Amino acid sequence: MTPVELRAAIKANLNSPDPRYMMLTTEPNYYEDLAILCQHKAIDLSIVRDAWGDSITERWNHWRPAIELLRRPKPTDRRDDQVYEHFEWLAGEMKRKPRKSLSAWLKEPAFDIAFD
């Protein structure tokens, strides 16, 4: 789904009991949970950076229009800026300090092993 299609699907199914809405939000929920684990130091951020790196930032950019829709004020409520705030934080961390390129990573001392 493109970001525009994703936003439309979220808008059409907002607050729906349809299980497809839950399936649709599986990905941002996953990144939200991953970010919370990093913030509580259950998973080291450097491990996440090495494993997922730029893909987290790319997925945040993909989801941003739909998440902005979810953050809009509701008629009976105030604006909820906390929707996927941890996912946004994680994307910011990945952008702030990108993972090393594979060639730089392989040059680290741990990989400088001599075989006889």
MMTF fields as JSON, N, C-alpha, C and O atoms, coordinates in Angstrom:
{
  "mmtfVersion": "1.0.0",
  "mmtfProducer": "UNKNOWN",
  "numBonds": 463,
  "numAtoms": 464,
  "numGroups": 116,
  "numChains": 1,
  "numModels": 1,
  "chainsPerModel": [1],
  "groupsPerChain": [116],
  "chainIdList": ["A"],
  "bondAtomList": [4, 2, 8, 6, 12, 10, 16, 14, 20, 18, 24, 22, 28, 26, 32, 30, 36, 34, 40, 38, 44, 42, 48, 46, 52, 50, 56, 54, 60, 58, 64, 62, 68, 66, 72, 70, 76, 74, 80, 78, 84, 82, 88, 86, 92, 90, 96, 94, 100, 98, 104, 102, 108, 106, 112, 110, 116, 114, 120, 118, 124, 122, 128, 126, 132, 130, 136, 134, 140, 138, 144, 142, 148, 146, 152, 150, 156, 154, 160, 158, 164, 162, 168, 166, 172, 170, 176, 174, 180, 178, 184, 182, 188, 186, 192, 190, 196, 194, 200, 198, 204, 202, 208, 206, 212, 210, 216, 214, 220, 218, 224, 222, 228, 226, 232, 230, 236, 234, 240, 238, 244, 242, 248, 246, 252, 250, 256, 254, 260, 258, 264, 262, 268, 266, 272, 270, 276, 274, 280, 278, 284, 282, 288, 286, 292, 290, 296, 294, 300, 298, 304, 302, 308, 306, 312, 310, 316, 314, 320, 318, 324, 322, 328, 326, 332, 330, 336, 334, 340, 338, 344, 342, 348, 346, 352, 350, 356, 354, 360, 358, 364, 362, 368, 366, 372, 370, 376, 374, 380, 378, 384, 382, 388, 386, 392, 390, 396, 394, 400, 398, 404, 402, 408, 406, 412, 410, 416, 414, 420, 418, 424, 422, 428, 426, 432, 430, 436, 434, 440, 438, 444, 442, 448, 446, 452, 450, 456, 454, 460, 458],
  "bondOrderList": [1, 1, 1, 1, 1, 1, 1, 1, 1, 1, 1, 1, 1, 1, 1, 1, 1, 1, 1, 1, 1, 1, 1, 1, 1, 1, 1, 1, 1, 1, 1, 1, 1, 1, 1, 1, 1, 1, 1, 1, 1, 1, 1, 1, 1, 1, 1, 1, 1, 1, 1, 1, 1, 1, 1, 1, 1, 1, 1, 1, 1, 1, 1, 1, 1, 1, 1, 1, 1, 1, 1, 1, 1, 1, 1, 1, 1, 1, 1, 1, 1, 1, 1, 1, 1, 1, 1, 1, 1, 1, 1, 1, 1, 1, 1, 1, 1, 1, 1, 1, 1, 1, 1, 1, 1, 1, 1, 1, 1, 1, 1, 1, 1, 1, 1],
  "groupList": [{"groupName": "MET", "atomNameList": ["N", "CA", "C", "O"], "elementList": ["N", "C", "C", "O"], "formalChargeList": [0, 0, 0, 0], "bondAtomList": [1, 0, 2, 1, 3, 2], "bondOrderList": [1, 1, 2], "singleLetterCode": "M", "chemCompType": "L-PEPTIDE LINKING"}, {"groupName": "THR", "atomNameList": ["N", "CA", "C", "O"], "elementList": ["N", "C", "C", "O"], "formalChargeList": [0, 0, 0, 0], "bondAtomList": [1, 0, 2, 1, 3, 2], "bondOrderList": [1, 1, 2], "singleLetterCode": "T", "chemCompType": "L-PEPTIDE LINKING"}, {"groupName": "PRO", "atomNameList": ["N", "CA", "C", "O"], "elementList": ["N", "C", "C", "O"], "formalChargeList": [0, 0, 0, 0], "bondAtomList": [1, 0, 2, 1, 3, 2], "bondOrderList": [1, 1, 2], "singleLetterCode": "P", "chemCompType": "L-PEPTIDE LINKING"}, {"groupName": "VAL", "atomNameList": ["N", "CA", "C", "O"], "elementList": ["N", "C", "C", "O"], "formalChargeList": [0, 0, 0, 0], "bondAtomList": [1, 0, 2, 1, 3, 2], "bondOrderList": [1, 1, 2], "singleLetterCode": "V", "chemCompType": "L-PEPTIDE LINKING"}, {"groupName": "GLU", "atomNameList": ["N", "CA", "C", "O"], "elementList": ["N", "C", "C", "O"], "formalChargeList": [0, 0, 0, 0], "bondAtomList": [1, 0, 2, 1, 3, 2], "bondOrderList": [1, 1, 2], "singleLetterCode": "E", "chemCompType": "L-PEPTIDE LINKING"}, {"groupName": "LEU", "atomNameList": ["N", "CA", "C", "O"], "elementList": ["N", "C", "C", "O"], "formalChargeList": [0, 0, 0, 0], "bondAtomList": [1, 0, 2, 1, 3, 2], "bondOrderList": [1, 1, 2], "singleLetterCode": "L", "chemCompType": "L-PEPTIDE LINKING"}, {"groupName": "ARG", "atomNameList": ["N", "CA", "C", "O"], "elementList": ["N", "C", "C", "O"], "formalChargeList": [0, 0, 0, 0], "bondAtomList": [1, 0, 2, 1, 3, 2], "bondOrderList": [1, 1, 2], "singleLetterCode": "R", "chemCompType": "L-PEPTIDE LINKING"}, {"groupName": "ALA", "atomNameList": ["N", "CA", "C", "O"], "elementList": ["N", "C", "C", "O"], "formalChargeList": [0, 0, 0, 0], "bondAtomList": [1, 0, 2, 1, 3, 2], "bondOrderList": [1, 1, 2], "singleLetterCode": "A", "chemCompType": "L-PEPTIDE LINKING"}, {"groupName": "ILE", "atomNameList": ["N", "CA", "C", "O"], "elementList": ["N", "C", "C", "O"], "formalChargeList": [0, 0, 0, 0], "bondAtomList": [1, 0, 2, 1, 3, 2], "bondOrderList": [1, 1, 2], "singleLetterCode": "I", "chemCompType": "L-PEPTIDE LINKING"}, {"groupName": "LYS", "atomNameList": ["N", "CA", "C", "O"], "elementList": ["N", "C", "C", "O"], "formalChargeList": [0, 0, 0, 0], "bondAtomList": [1, 0, 2, 1, 3, 2], "bondOrderList": [1, 1, 2], "singleLetterCode": "K", "chemCompType": "L-PEPTIDE LINKING"}, {"groupName": "ASN", "atomNameList": ["N", "CA", "C", "O"], "elementList": ["N", "C", "C", "O"], "formalChargeList": [0, 0, 0, 0], "bondAtomList": [1, 0, 2, 1, 3, 2], "bondOrderList": [1, 1, 2], "singleLetterCode": "N", "chemCompType": "L-PEPTIDE LINKING"}, {"groupName": "SER", "atomNameList": ["N", "CA", "C", "O"], "elementList": ["N", "C", "C", "O"], "formalChargeList": [0, 0, 0, 0], "bondAtomList": [1, 0, 2, 1, 3, 2], "bondOrderList": [1, 1, 2], "singleLetterCode": "S", "chemCompType": "L-PEPTIDE LINKING"}, {"groupName": "ASP", "atomNameList": ["N", "CA", "C", "O"], "elementList": ["N", "C", "C", "O"], "formalChargeList": [0, 0, 0, 0], "bondAtomList": [1, 0, 2, 1, 3, 2], "bondOrderList": [1, 1, 2], "singleLetterCode": "D", "chemCompType": "L-PEPTIDE LINKING"}, {"groupName": "TYR", "atomNameList": ["N", "CA", "C", "O"], "elementList": ["N", "C", "C", "O"], "formalChargeList": [0, 0, 0, 0], "bondAtomList": [1, 0, 2, 1, 3, 2], "bondOrderList": [1, 1, 2], "singleLetterCode": "Y", "chemCompType": "L-PEPTIDE LINKING"}, {"groupName": "CYS", "atomNameList": ["N", "CA", "C", "O"], "elementList": ["N", "C", "C", "O"], "formalChargeList": [0, 0, 0, 0], "bondAtomList": [1, 0, 2, 1, 3, 2], "bondOrderList": [1, 1, 2], "singleLetterCode": "C", "chemCompType": "L-PEPTIDE LINKING"}, {"groupName": "GLN", "atomNameList": ["N", "CA", "C", "O"], "elementList": ["N", "C", "C", "O"], "formalChargeList": [0, 0, 0, 0], "bondAtomList": [1, 0, 2, 1, 3, 2], "bondOrderList": [1, 1, 2], "singleLetterCode": "Q", "chemCompType": "L-PEPTIDE LINKING"}, {"groupName": "HIS", "atomNameList": ["N", "CA", "C", "O"], "elementList": ["N", "C", "C", "O"], "formalChargeList": [0, 0, 0, 0], "bondAtomList": [1, 0, 2, 1, 3, 2], "bondOrderList": [1, 1, 2], "singleLetterCode": "H", "chemCompType": "L-PEPTIDE LINKING"}, {"groupName": "TRP", "atomNameList": ["N", "CA", "C", "O"], "elementList": ["N", "C", "C", "O"], "formalChargeList": [0, 0, 0, 0], "bondAtomList": [1, 0, 2, 1, 3, 2], "bondOrderList": [1, 1, 2], "singleLetterCode": "W", "chemCompType": "L-PEPTIDE LINKING"}, {"groupName": "GLY", "atomNameList": ["N", "CA", "C", "O"], "elementList": ["N", "C", "C", "O"], "formalChargeList": [0, 0, 0, 0], "bondAtomList": [1, 0, 2, 1, 3, 2], "bondOrderList": [1, 1, 2], "singleLetterCode": "G", "chemCompType": "PEPTIDE LINKING"}, {"groupName": "PHE", "atomNameList": ["N", "CA", "C", "O"], "elementList": ["N", "C", "C", "O"], "formalChargeList": [0, 0, 0, 0], "bondAtomList": [1, 0, 2, 1, 3, 2], "bondOrderList": [1, 1, 2], "singleLetterCode": "F", "chemCompType": "L-PEPTIDE LINKING"}],
  "groupTypeList": [0, 1, 2, 3, 4, 5, 6, 7, 7, 8, 9, 7, 10, 5, 10, 11, 2, 12, 2, 6, 13, 0, 0, 5, 1, 1, 4, 2, 10, 13, 13, 4, 12, 5, 7, 8, 5, 14, 15, 16, 9, 7, 8, 12, 5, 11, 8, 3, 6, 12, 7, 17, 18, 12, 11, 8, 1, 4, 6, 17, 10, 16, 17, 6, 2, 7, 8, 4, 5, 5, 6, 6, 2, 9, 2, 1, 12, 6, 6, 12, 12, 15, 3, 13, 4, 16, 19, 4, 17, 5, 7, 18, 4, 0, 9, 6, 9, 2, 6, 9, 11, 5, 11, 7, 17, 5, 9, 4, 2, 7, 19, 12, 8, 7, 19, 12],
  "groupIdList": [1, 2, 3, 4, 5, 6, 7, 8, 9, 10, 11, 12, 13, 14, 15, 16, 17, 18, 19, 20, 21, 22, 23, 24, 25, 26, 27, 28, 29, 30, 31, 32, 33, 34, 35, 36, 37, 38, 39, 40, 41, 42, 43, 44, 45, 46, 47, 48, 49, 50, 51, 52, 53, 54, 55, 56, 57, 58, 59, 60, 61, 62, 63, 64, 65, 66, 67, 68, 69, 70, 71, 72, 73, 74, 75, 76, 77, 78, 79, 80, 81, 82, 83, 84, 85, 86, 87, 88, 89, 90, 91, 92, 93, 94, 95, 96, 97, 98, 99, 100, 101, 102, 103, 104, 105, 106, 107, 108, 109, 110, 111, 112, 113, 114, 115, 116],
  "secStructList": [7, 7, 2, 2, 2, 2, 2, 2, 2, 2, 2, 2, 2, 6, 6, 7, 7, 7, 2, 2, 2, 2, 2, 2, 6, 2, 2, 2, 2, 2, 2, 2, 2, 2, 2, 2, 2, 2, 2, 6, 6, 1, 1, 7, 2, 2, 2, 2, 2, 2, 2, 6, 6, 2, 2, 2, 2, 2, 2, 2, 2, 2, 2, 2, 2, 2, 2, 2, 2, 2, 2, 1, 7, 7, 6, 6, 1, 7, 7, 7, 6, 6, 6, 6, 2, 2, 2, 2, 2, 2, 2, 2, 2, 2, 2, 2, 1, 7, 7, 7, 7, 2, 2, 2, 2, 2, 6, 1, 4, 4, 4, 7, 7, 7, 7, 7],
  "xCoordList": [0.831, 0.0, 0.877, 1.889, 0.488, 1.19, 0.8, -0.19, 1.56, 1.172, -0.237, -0.964, -0.621, -1.958, -3.031, -4.048, -2.81, -3.759, -3.841, -4.917, -2.708, -2.654, -3.462, -4.24, -3.272, -4.016, -5.515, -6.312, -5.898, -7.312, -7.887, -9.019, -7.11, -7.572, -7.746, -8.712, -6.821, -6.937, -8.181, -8.958, -8.368, -9.519, -10.829, -11.77, -10.891, -12.123, -12.448, -13.613, -11.423, -11.647, -11.388, -11.352, -11.21, -10.914, -11.968, -13.169, -11.497, -12.36, -13.292, -14.332, -12.912, -13.721, -13.4, -12.24, -14.413, -14.145, -13.663, -13.388, -13.567, -13.16, -11.732, -10.833, -11.509, -10.167, -9.14, -7.94, -9.599, -8.666, -7.991, -6.862, -8.682, -8.058, -6.897, -5.843, -7.099, -6.02, -4.85, -3.692, -5.14, -4.076, -3.347, -2.128, -4.096, -3.512, -2.514, -1.485, -2.803, -1.936, -0.871, -0.188, -0.725, 0.293, 1.698, 2.487, 2.014, 3.374, 3.722, 4.752, 2.916, 3.314, 3.293, 4.079, 2.406, 2.396, 3.694, 4.228, 4.194, 5.454, 6.6, 7.372, 6.703, 7.782, 7.598, 8.578, 6.374, 6.103, 6.629, 7.297, 6.331, 6.802, 8.327, 8.947, 8.926, 10.384, 11.027, 12.026, 10.456, 10.977, 10.874, 11.8, 9.759, 9.585, 10.621, 11.178, 10.881, 11.916, 13.28, 14.067, 13.558, 14.833, 14.888, 15.91, 13.803, 13.782, 13.957, 14.51, 13.492, 13.639, 14.889, 15.103, 15.704, 16.985, 16.858, 17.779, 15.715, 15.545, 16.254, 16.685, 16.363, 17.114, 18.017, 17.571, 19.28, 20.223, 19.922, 19.717, 19.9, 19.593, 20.572, 20.19, 21.821, 22.802, 22.462, 22.745, 21.866, 21.445, 20.316, 20.311, 19.375, 18.265, 18.797, 18.358, 19.743, 20.337, 21.014, 20.84, 21.785, 22.469, 21.49, 21.707, 20.422, 19.472, 18.493, 18.211, 17.978, 16.935, 17.384, 16.969, 18.221, 18.772, 17.778, 16.743, 18.11, 17.311, 15.889, 15.008, 15.667, 14.312, 13.292, 12.131, 13.7, 12.777, 12.39, 11.218, 13.361, 13.078, 12.192, 11.267, 12.469, 11.655, 10.218, 9.279, 10.047, 8.69, 7.962, 6.756, 8.707, 8.081, 7.588, 6.459, 8.413, 8.005, 6.799, 5.939, 6.74, 5.607, 4.323, 3.254, 4.445, 3.281, 2.899, 1.777, 3.786, 3.55, 2.201, 1.511, 1.782, 0.477, -0.685, -1.588, -0.667, -1.742, -1.679, -2.712, -0.475, -0.323, -0.74, -1.343, -0.432, -0.884, -2.406, -2.976, -3.065, -4.524, -4.99, -5.931, -4.333, -4.7, -4.457, -5.102, -3.542, -3.207, -4.122, -4.077, -4.932, -5.814, -6.818, -7.2, -7.242, -8.25, -9.542, -9.968, -10.142, -11.424, -12.522, -12.256, -13.73, -14.799, -15.033, -15.359, -14.867, -15.135, -13.862, -13.911, -12.728, -11.46, -10.465, -10.739, -9.329, -8.254, -7.315, -7.422, -6.407, -5.4, -4.569, -4.225, -4.25, -3.454, -2.106, -1.944, -1.137, 0.207, 0.979, 2.085, 0.419, 1.143, 0.943, 1.579, 0.091, -0.126, 1.178, 1.668, 1.724, 2.98, 4.158, 5.048, 4.159, 5.269, 6.587, 7.642, 6.554, 7.785, 8.36, 9.575, 7.486, 7.898, 8.573, 9.616, 7.988, 8.572, 9.95, 10.884, 10.072, 11.358, 12.409, 13.539, 12.027, 12.96, 13.425, 14.608, 12.51, 12.885, 13.855, 14.808, 13.611, 14.517, 15.905, 16.905, 15.964, 17.258, 18.008, 19.226, 17.29, 17.929, 18.442, 19.495, 17.699, 18.12, 19.283, 20.206, 19.231, 20.256, 21.626, 22.637, 21.652, 22.915, 22.728, 22.424, 22.907, 22.685, 23.663, 24.746, 23.258, 24.149, 25.333, 25.268, 26.41, 27.616, 27.354, 26.525, 28.078, 27.984, 28.583, 29.395, 28.186, 28.686, 30.2, 30.86, 30.765, 32.219, 32.929, 33.978, 32.38, 32.995, 32.857, 33.776, 31.722, 31.458, 32.425, 32.924, 32.683, 33.568, 35.032, 35.839, 35.378, 36.75, 37.018, 38.153, 36.003, 36.194, 37.086, 37.122, 37.808, 38.76, 38.194, 38.908, 36.941, 36.354, 36.393, 36.372, 36.448, 36.448, 37.855, 38.03, 38.836, 40.203, 40.807, 41.653, 40.361, 40.757, 41.687, 41.38, 42.795, 43.735, 43.446, 43.345, 43.321, 43.102, 44.393, 45.031, 44.77, 45.985, 45.713, 46.631],
  "yCoordList": [-1.182, 0.0, 1.248, 1.31, 2.212, 3.489, 4.233, 3.875, 5.258, 6.04, 6.631, 6.704, 7.047, 7.617, 6.54, 6.789, 5.357, 4.252, 3.813, 3.492, 3.805, 3.426, 4.401, 3.99, 5.688, 6.715, 6.557, 6.667, 6.3, 6.115, 4.885, 4.914, 3.811, 2.59, 2.824, 2.348, 3.55, 3.873, 4.722, 4.462, 5.737, 6.633, 5.87, 6.095, 4.978, 4.224, 3.246, 2.928, 2.776, 1.744, 2.222, 1.415, 3.516, 4.07, 3.643, 3.79, 3.115, 2.648, 1.514, 1.295, 0.812, -0.302, -1.567, -1.813, -2.362, -3.642, -4.713, -5.847, -4.344, -5.284, -5.77, -4.948, -7.082, -7.614, -7.169, -7.175, -6.787, -6.317, -5.011, -4.739, -4.195, -2.967, -3.314, -2.678, -4.317, -4.755, -5.299, -5.056, -6.025, -6.534, -5.384, -5.422, -4.371, -3.216, -2.496, -2.018, -2.415, -1.676, -2.562, -2.119, -3.778, -4.669, -4.094, -4.149, -3.554, -3.05, -1.876, -1.935, -0.804, 0.278, -0.151, 0.35, -1.068, -1.587, -2.329, -2.227, -3.066, -3.791, -2.824, -3.022, -1.775, -0.798, -0.009, 0.369, 0.234, 0.913, 0.051, 0.556, -1.239, -2.155, -2.263, -2.271, -2.345, -2.416, -1.166, -1.262, -0.006, 1.248, 1.284, 1.732, 0.817, 0.798, -0.123, 0.204, -1.26, -2.166, -1.485, -1.663, -0.71, 0.032, 1.102, 1.264, 1.822, 2.901, 2.371, 3.058, 1.17, 0.554, -0.316, -1.02, -0.25, -0.952, -2.477, -3.161, -2.996, -4.44, -4.953, -6.105, -4.088, -4.365, -3.166, -2.021, -3.428, -2.349, -1.685, -2.361, -0.369, 0.39, 0.082, 0.103, -0.201, -0.51, -1.826, -1.983, -2.758, -4.017, -3.746, -4.275, -2.93, -2.567, -1.823, -2.064, -0.92, -0.156, -1.108, -0.971, -2.07, -3.017, -3.927, -4.27, -4.313, -5.258, -4.593, -5.143, -3.421, -2.785, -1.503, -1.219, -0.728, 0.504, 1.404, 1.769, 1.758, 2.711, 2.236, 3.047, 0.945, 0.461, 1.011, 1.203, 1.267, 1.834, 3.251, 3.621, 4.035, 5.403, 5.376, 6.179, 4.464, 4.344, 3.976, 4.528, 3.05, 2.634, 3.753, 3.934, 4.513, 5.655, 6.653, 7.134, 6.963, 7.907, 7.384, 8.161, 6.087, 5.466, 5.604, 5.891, 5.397, 5.418, 6.817, 7.009, 7.794, 9.126, 9.74, 10.24, 9.734, 10.341, 9.684, 10.377, 8.381, 7.685, 7.993, 8.174, 8.053, 8.346, 9.776, 10.039, 10.706, 12.086, 12.153, 12.94, 11.333, 11.257, 10.765, 11.313, 9.737, 9.201, 10.202, 10.13, 11.12, 12.113, 13.336, 14.15, 13.474, 14.647, 14.679, 13.638, 15.887, 15.98, 15.279, 15.335, 14.634, 13.967, 14.943, 15.826, 14.803, 15.729, 15.764, 16.811, 14.636, 14.583, 14.534, 14.314, 14.737, 14.524, 15.589, 16.387, 15.593, 16.495, 15.755, 14.543, 16.497, 15.906, 14.901, 15.148, 13.776, 12.754, 12.605, 11.788, 13.41, 13.362, 12.124, 11.893, 11.332, 10.164, 8.919, 7.895, 8.987, 7.832, 7.533, 8.349, 6.369, 5.907, 6.848, 6.976, 7.5, 8.401, 7.654, 8.215, 6.405, 5.634, 5.202, 5.206, 4.838, 4.509, 5.739, 5.615, 6.91, 8.144, 8.398, 8.789, 8.173, 8.34, 7.398, 7.807, 6.137, 5.149, 5.544, 5.427, 6.004, 6.457, 7.633, 7.72, 8.522, 9.651, 9.212, 9.774, 8.209, 7.671, 7.022, 7.162, 6.315, 5.676, 6.73, 6.554, 7.821, 8.895, 9.681, 10.08, 9.899, 10.694, 10.04, 10.717, 8.727, 7.999, 6.75, 5.674, 6.892, 5.741, 4.607, 4.813, 3.418, 2.277, 2.388, 3.03, 1.75, 1.749, 0.96, 0.051, 1.336, 0.554, -0.827, -0.987, -1.795, -3.151, -3.193, -3.897, -2.454, -2.488, -1.91, -2.421, -0.848, -0.278, -1.251, -1.397, -1.906, -2.847, -4.035, -4.493, -4.526, -5.677, -5.348, -6.251, -4.063, -3.646, -3.506, -3.236, -3.683, -3.56, -4.693, -5.763, -4.471, -5.451, -6.871, -7.859, -6.958, -8.281, -9.144, -10.372, -8.511, -9.261, -9.401, -9.981, -8.885, -8.984, -10.269, -10.227, -11.388, -12.692, -13.368, -13.458, -13.827, -14.542, -16.045, -16.621, -16.647, -18.079, -18.748, -18.31, -19.804, -20.533, -21.597, -22.301],
  "zCoordList": [0.0, 0.0, 0.0, 0.698, -0.769, -0.745, 0.536, 1.175, 0.918, 2.09, 1.967, 2.958, 0.768, 0.556, 0.75, 1.397, 0.198, 0.366, 1.824, 2.329, 2.478, 3.886, 4.738, 5.599, 4.49, 5.218, 4.973, 5.905, 3.731, 3.391, 4.089, 4.572, 4.14, 4.806, 6.306, 6.901, 6.912, 8.342, 8.568, 9.487, 7.727, 7.881, 7.734, 8.495, 6.767, 6.515, 7.641, 7.878, 8.326, 9.347, 10.773, 11.702, 10.946, 12.258, 13.272, 13.043, 14.391, 15.484, 15.076, 15.696, 14.045, 13.572, 14.369, 14.7, 14.675, 15.332, 14.347, 14.738, 13.08, 12.045, 12.321, 12.497, 12.363, 12.611, 11.576, 11.851, 10.397, 9.37, 9.79, 9.382, 10.61, 11.11, 12.038, 11.993, 12.868, 13.756, 12.939, 13.279, 11.874, 11.009, 10.329, 10.164, 9.938, 9.264, 10.165, 9.687, 11.452, 12.376, 13.032, 13.955, 12.577, 13.133, 12.987, 13.93, 11.837, 11.617, 12.527, 13.199, 12.586, 13.494, 14.96, 15.763, 15.309, 16.681, 16.985, 18.089, 16.017, 16.165, 16.45, 17.388, 15.628, 15.825, 17.121, 17.763, 17.499, 18.777, 19.923, 20.825, 19.891, 20.941, 20.939, 22.003, 19.77, 19.659, 20.266, 20.978, 19.984, 20.524, 22.046, 22.722, 22.582, 24.043, 24.68, 25.728, 24.062, 24.579, 24.575, 25.504, 23.539, 23.487, 24.571, 25.236, 24.746, 25.736, 27.158, 28.018, 27.398, 28.722, 28.817, 29.804, 27.775, 27.719, 27.803, 28.248, 27.373, 27.275, 26.014, 25.955, 25.027, 23.802, 23.579, 23.654, 23.306, 23.069, 21.729, 20.721, 21.73, 20.525, 19.395, 18.225, 19.73, 18.681, 17.975, 16.787, 18.692, 18.062, 17.074, 15.962, 17.485, 16.595, 15.383, 14.258, 15.608, 14.505, 13.509, 12.298, 14.026, 13.141, 12.406, 11.244, 13.08, 12.484, 11.509, 10.445, 11.864, 11.06, 10.386, 9.262, 11.048, 10.49, 9.792, 10.35, 8.553, 7.784, 7.494, 7.209, 7.564, 7.258, 8.25, 7.888, 9.488, 10.473, 10.062, 10.131, 9.639, 9.181, 7.944, 7.822, 7.035, 5.826, 6.166, 5.593, 7.092, 7.476, 8.219, 8.05, 9.051, 9.718, 8.663, 8.752, 7.677, 6.632, 5.855, 5.441, 5.66, 4.975, 5.795, 5.254, 7.097, 7.991, 8.462, 8.933, 8.352, 8.924, 8.535, 9.424, 7.261, 6.938, 7.692, 8.161, 7.806, 8.53, 10.02, 10.665, 10.564, 11.992, 12.286, 13.327, 11.388, 11.575, 11.613, 12.369, 10.802, 10.84, 12.214, 12.788, 12.731, 14.037, 15.165, 16.211, 14.959, 15.981, 15.962, 16.884, 14.952, 14.848, 15.989, 16.523, 16.36, 17.417, 17.017, 15.863, 17.97, 17.764, 18.209, 19.025, 17.698, 18.093, 19.611, 20.17, 20.257, 21.699, 22.526, 23.736, 21.88, 22.567, 22.138, 21.242, 22.775, 22.368, 21.43, 21.245, 20.849, 19.961, 20.756, 21.912, 20.138, 20.821, 20.132, 19.225, 20.577, 19.993, 20.41, 19.922, 21.297, 21.788, 20.932, 21.182, 19.949, 19.075, 18.344, 17.563, 18.606, 17.993, 18.245, 17.404, 19.396, 19.728, 19.876, 19.581, 20.326, 20.504, 19.153, 18.953, 18.247, 16.871, 16.252, 15.61, 16.443, 15.92, 16.533, 15.833, 17.842, 18.524, 17.931, 17.665, 17.728, 17.196, 15.789, 15.47, 14.963, 13.618, 13.708, 12.934, 14.641, 14.842, 15.267, 14.822, 16.128, 16.561, 15.406, 15.298, 14.546, 13.391, 12.416, 11.803, 12.275, 11.37, 11.974, 11.265, 13.286, 13.966, 13.879, 13.692, 14.015, 13.984, 13.119, 13.635, 11.814, 10.922, 11.197, 11.744, 10.808, 11.009, 10.07, 9.021, 10.474, 9.652, 8.378, 8.336, 7.36, 6.134, 6.411, 7.322, 5.638, 5.832, 5.705, 6.47, 4.755, 4.576, 5.797, 6.189, 6.412, 7.626, 8.794, 9.6, 8.877, 9.967, 9.894, 10.922, 8.698, 8.532, 8.818, 9.04, 8.814, 9.095, 10.592, 10.986, 11.429, 12.863, 13.368, 12.762, 14.473, 14.986, 15.193, 15.022, 15.553, 15.786, 14.527, 14.613, 13.367, 12.112, 11.536, 10.465, 12.223, 11.762, 12.342, 13.236, 11.823, 12.351, 11.341, 10.153, 11.83, 10.953, 11.034, 12.118, 9.877, 9.82, 9.37, 8.412, 10.065, 9.692, 8.678, 8.259]
}
